[in-house]
XYZ file of C-alpha atoms in Angstrom:
319
model
C 20.196 5.655 35.082
C 21.348 6.752 31.749
C 20.499 4.771 28.574
C 23.084 3.066 26.566
C 24.055 4.270 23.016
C 22.139 1.562 21.415
C 18.942 2.289 23.576
C 19.129 5.972 22.669
C 19.388 5.083 18.900
C 16.422 2.720 19.260
C 14.321 5.478 20.849
C 15.390 7.927 18.120
C 14.121 5.563 15.536
C 10.845 5.191 17.500
C 10.531 8.934 17.564
C 11.095 9.245 13.918
C 8.295 6.703 13.348
C 5.973 9.430 14.741
C 6.963 11.946 12.127
C 5.034 11.901 8.844
C 6.093 13.364 5.465
C 4.091 16.667 5.219
C 2.911 15.750 1.682
C 2.489 12.045 1.644
C 1.223 11.753 5.236
C 3.083 8.493 5.763
C 5.779 7.835 8.578
C 9.248 8.558 7.430
C 10.655 5.052 8.148
C 7.756 3.521 6.001
C 8.685 5.656 3.011
C 12.361 4.640 3.294
C 13.336 8.298 4.085
C 15.523 7.601 7.114
C 18.837 6.622 5.661
C 20.993 6.622 8.978
C 20.895 7.419 12.660
C 23.994 7.996 14.774
C 24.440 9.110 18.402
C 27.458 10.095 20.318
C 27.999 12.289 23.325
C 24.476 13.841 23.313
C 24.607 14.620 19.422
C 22.031 12.807 17.321
C 23.090 12.842 13.652
C 20.267 11.901 11.327
C 20.222 11.693 7.453
C 16.920 12.055 5.808
C 16.334 11.200 2.086
C 14.011 13.580 0.121
C 11.947 12.325 -2.654
C 13.121 15.238 -4.791
C 15.961 17.783 -4.447
C 13.702 20.797 -4.330
C 11.289 19.502 -1.742
C 8.956 22.428 -0.854
C 8.298 21.045 2.621
C 11.933 20.704 3.673
C 11.889 23.216 6.333
C 8.590 21.729 7.881
C 10.228 18.327 7.771
C 13.361 19.603 9.535
C 11.331 21.274 12.271
C 9.224 18.145 12.887
C 12.297 15.741 12.921
C 14.162 18.041 15.289
C 11.185 18.430 17.618
C 10.442 14.712 17.954
C 14.104 13.605 18.316
C 14.944 16.268 20.903
C 12.444 14.653 23.249
C 14.466 11.496 23.484
C 16.127 11.014 26.711
C 19.934 11.771 26.413
C 19.653 13.820 23.262
C 21.069 17.235 23.792
C 21.503 18.365 20.176
C 20.019 17.260 16.776
C 22.132 17.496 13.591
C 20.045 16.865 10.422
C 21.413 16.113 6.960
C 19.338 15.860 3.782
C 19.992 13.619 0.786
C 17.879 12.730 -2.341
C 16.484 9.366 -3.248
C 17.822 7.469 -6.226
C 15.494 6.116 -8.902
C 15.089 2.725 -7.178
C 14.152 4.280 -3.835
C 11.567 6.468 -5.535
C 10.084 3.523 -7.283
C 9.617 1.809 -3.940
C 7.812 4.913 -2.589
C 5.546 4.931 -5.629
C 4.825 1.188 -5.025
C 4.118 1.909 -1.420
C 1.648 4.646 -2.212
C -0.229 2.439 -4.815
C -0.333 -0.592 -2.569
C 2.040 -2.441 -4.776
C -0.225 -2.137 -7.813
C 0.337 -0.454 -11.115
C -1.313 2.844 -11.937
C -4.983 2.699 -11.257
C -7.885 5.015 -10.288
C -8.447 4.332 -6.653
C -11.897 5.810 -6.652
C -13.097 3.351 -9.326
C -12.301 0.352 -7.224
C -15.190 -1.610 -5.857
C -13.728 -1.305 -2.221
C -13.289 2.452 -2.481
C -14.805 4.347 0.540
C -14.455 7.783 -1.114
C -17.633 9.425 -2.360
C -17.112 11.198 -5.725
C -19.297 14.113 -6.260
C -19.210 15.792 -9.628
C -20.421 19.347 -9.696
C -22.204 19.835 -13.120
C -24.114 22.491 -14.950
C -25.703 22.934 -18.279
C -24.127 26.299 -18.956
C -21.344 28.477 -17.843
C -21.663 31.492 -15.485
C -24.005 29.723 -12.836
C -21.308 29.619 -10.275
C -20.455 26.022 -10.457
C -16.747 26.428 -9.352
C -17.846 28.809 -6.436
C -20.207 26.040 -5.281
C -17.432 23.464 -5.620
C -15.110 25.465 -3.520
C -17.565 26.333 -0.733
C -18.846 22.719 -0.546
C -15.264 21.557 -0.189
C -14.455 24.131 2.580
C -17.612 23.286 4.432
C -16.976 19.462 4.321
C -13.331 20.010 5.476
C -14.599 22.300 8.232
C -16.687 19.307 9.486
C -13.649 17.071 9.711
C -13.836 15.262 6.461
C -10.841 14.582 4.204
C -11.566 16.327 0.896
C -10.004 16.545 -2.520
C -10.934 18.892 -5.351
C -10.047 17.981 -9.110
C -10.534 20.959 -11.434
C -11.835 18.996 -14.406
C -12.883 22.198 -16.158
C -10.190 21.823 -18.597
C -10.903 24.967 -20.705
C -12.200 27.297 -17.888
C -10.152 26.177 -14.874
C -10.513 28.649 -12.045
C -10.269 26.594 -8.775
C -6.664 27.590 -7.966
C -7.507 31.337 -8.077
C -10.769 30.654 -5.910
C -8.646 28.831 -3.266
C -5.738 31.328 -3.427
C -3.157 28.824 -4.649
C -2.506 30.071 -8.209
C 0.967 29.626 -9.257
C 1.546 26.630 -7.005
C 2.473 23.326 -8.649
C 2.262 19.772 -7.351
C 5.271 17.918 -6.109
C 6.390 15.253 -8.695
C 7.911 11.956 -7.997
C 8.681 10.819 -11.455
C 5.200 10.165 -12.998
C 3.314 10.432 -9.633
C 2.549 13.887 -8.215
C 1.230 15.025 -4.933
C -1.756 17.358 -4.911
C -1.370 20.994 -3.679
C -2.868 21.284 -0.143
C -4.568 24.290 1.269
C -6.442 24.495 4.510
C -6.785 20.709 4.609
C -8.078 20.482 1.009
C -6.028 18.606 -1.581
C -6.284 20.319 -5.073
C -5.237 19.289 -8.521
C -5.987 21.457 -11.642
C -4.879 21.264 -15.327
C -3.735 24.824 -14.735
C -0.890 23.594 -12.455
C 0.816 21.828 -15.394
C 0.741 24.678 -17.962
C 3.859 26.759 -18.512
C 1.842 29.898 -18.085
C -1.496 30.410 -16.628
C -2.736 32.303 -19.634
C -1.902 29.526 -22.003
C -5.119 27.942 -23.695
C -5.635 24.326 -23.506
C -6.485 23.044 -26.999
C -7.491 19.458 -26.436
C -10.040 17.361 -28.336
C -12.057 14.247 -27.270
C -9.597 11.377 -26.890
C -7.027 13.542 -25.466
C -9.479 15.001 -22.880
C -10.318 11.472 -21.689
C -6.694 10.777 -21.324
C -6.026 14.001 -19.321
C -8.889 13.259 -16.981
C -7.563 9.700 -16.458
C -4.110 10.881 -15.641
C -5.228 13.461 -13.142
C -7.212 10.780 -11.360
C -4.652 7.978 -11.563
C -1.226 9.795 -11.399
C -1.981 11.866 -8.422
C -1.507 10.461 -4.923
C -4.735 11.594 -3.176
C -4.376 9.429 0.002
C -7.379 8.442 1.882
C -10.295 10.769 1.027
C -13.887 10.916 2.343
C -14.919 13.136 -0.601
C -13.510 13.899 -4.016
C -15.219 16.903 -5.691
C -14.868 17.427 -9.370
C -15.501 20.795 -10.921
C -16.786 19.673 -14.442
C -16.910 21.868 -17.541
C -20.343 23.189 -18.407
C -22.554 21.196 -20.800
C -22.785 17.542 -21.631
C -19.397 17.016 -23.578
C -16.400 14.744 -23.456
C -15.372 15.215 -19.777
C -18.748 14.450 -18.441
C -18.960 11.291 -20.473
C -15.400 10.177 -19.682
C -16.126 10.603 -15.963
C -19.054 8.300 -16.151
C -16.849 5.729 -17.854
C -13.839 6.085 -15.579
C -15.858 6.375 -12.291
C -19.315 4.788 -12.819
C -20.192 5.216 -9.060
C -19.545 9.008 -9.133
C -22.597 11.049 -7.997
C -23.806 14.305 -9.839
C -24.764 17.589 -8.212
C -26.422 20.031 -10.667
C -25.917 23.715 -10.244
C -28.448 26.174 -11.832
C -29.706 29.670 -11.219
C -33.192 30.878 -10.692
C -34.053 31.676 -14.372
C -36.323 28.988 -15.911
C -34.247 29.269 -19.094
C -31.095 28.270 -17.211
C -33.060 25.492 -15.439
C -33.934 23.987 -18.828
C -30.251 23.845 -19.821
C -29.215 22.457 -16.395
C -31.612 19.596 -16.831
C -29.614 18.287 -19.732
C -26.482 17.833 -17.395
C -28.660 15.634 -15.092
C -30.099 13.704 -18.044
C -26.692 12.741 -19.543
C -25.554 11.626 -15.997
C -28.804 9.413 -15.825
C -27.992 7.933 -19.275
C -24.464 7.102 -17.937
C -26.105 5.319 -14.931
C -24.697 7.932 -12.473
C -26.842 8.995 -9.547
C -28.091 12.682 -9.514
C -28.218 13.413 -5.877
C -29.161 17.108 -5.725
C -29.774 20.300 -7.415
C -28.279 23.652 -5.984
C -29.871 26.957 -7.034
C -27.212 29.606 -6.942
C -27.711 33.350 -6.828
C -31.245 32.690 -5.430
C -31.764 36.028 -3.858
C -30.096 39.322 -2.664
C -30.680 40.162 1.029
C -31.200 43.895 1.596
C -28.690 44.881 4.426
C -31.046 47.484 5.734
C -34.568 45.859 5.642
C -33.464 42.254 5.551
C -35.731 41.648 2.747
C -34.816 39.072 -0.008
C -34.894 40.343 -3.489
C -34.980 37.899 -6.356
C -32.661 39.642 -8.820
C -32.498 36.813 -11.207
C -36.065 35.346 -11.147
C -37.496 32.561 -9.251
C -38.212 28.826 -9.493
C -35.354 27.562 -11.709
C -33.866 25.277 -9.094
C -37.196 23.937 -8.011
C -38.140 23.152 -11.631
C -34.895 21.470 -12.301
C -35.179 19.385 -9.338
C -38.812 18.447 -10.098
C -37.954 17.356 -13.591
C -34.832 15.331 -12.522
C -36.888 13.643 -9.809
C -39.385 12.484 -12.203
C -36.551 11.201 -14.511
C -35.082 9.078 -11.770
C -38.377 8.013 -10.289
C -37.979 9.943 -7.006
C -40.654 12.359 -5.547
């Protein structure tokens, strides 16, 4: 027994409810993206509203909608049209993404379930960004939902390390969608510069505002972990993070040299002063493994990570 036209249209709407926007990860009907559905003689005609005219995921959206609707009994062909949301419709999307609230930092809310890990170091060149990227990849591989914020305003390198240099977030007015790669959501100040080589000449108050915007204007969705690649040292960004997200946790990266460890300790101390939790020390570049003999060679000395961990443990009262 064939379905009536109204029954087919109802099933098409149900099928569309199983399709999520590739960037916002919300069902299309919830976002107000389904403008119209018509059915006549086996042909399903559907109009989808995009948040912006140059939507980078248009082809993916077309494929997902066509696949879902084609499974509806009675549908022989799917015809898809795209339009663009007006300002009021985009405002509704932004309100939905924020839960009806004005702009806020979701990770600073008391009910936030996201663990915020700030990857810190006392000096540059210790591999802090590499540690951030590898930690994010490891967490994502284990099934966690992970975001990375490249907060190293002057020395940003996360996009290159993740192979997404030149890519920019999708903007919905003042809200933007992080670039996603291999399941990791990424935001970097580099993505907002006209040219990658342009320097960033920001001072204290402006740096605080930039960090606040990157945290509040991005739609991160539901994350298990947000990793921040901090600038080296104990400057404005480190202090601002402690003010904006007091519950953030700090991982200190150092190298085996004792001199580097002494500098790394300062990064942990400033976090402790800001009432943040120092949850670990990572010693990078610990040793080189000889591919022939299998012996480990300490090219950069030994003991730096252990010394940093010992001193910071004494500071926070943990053995």
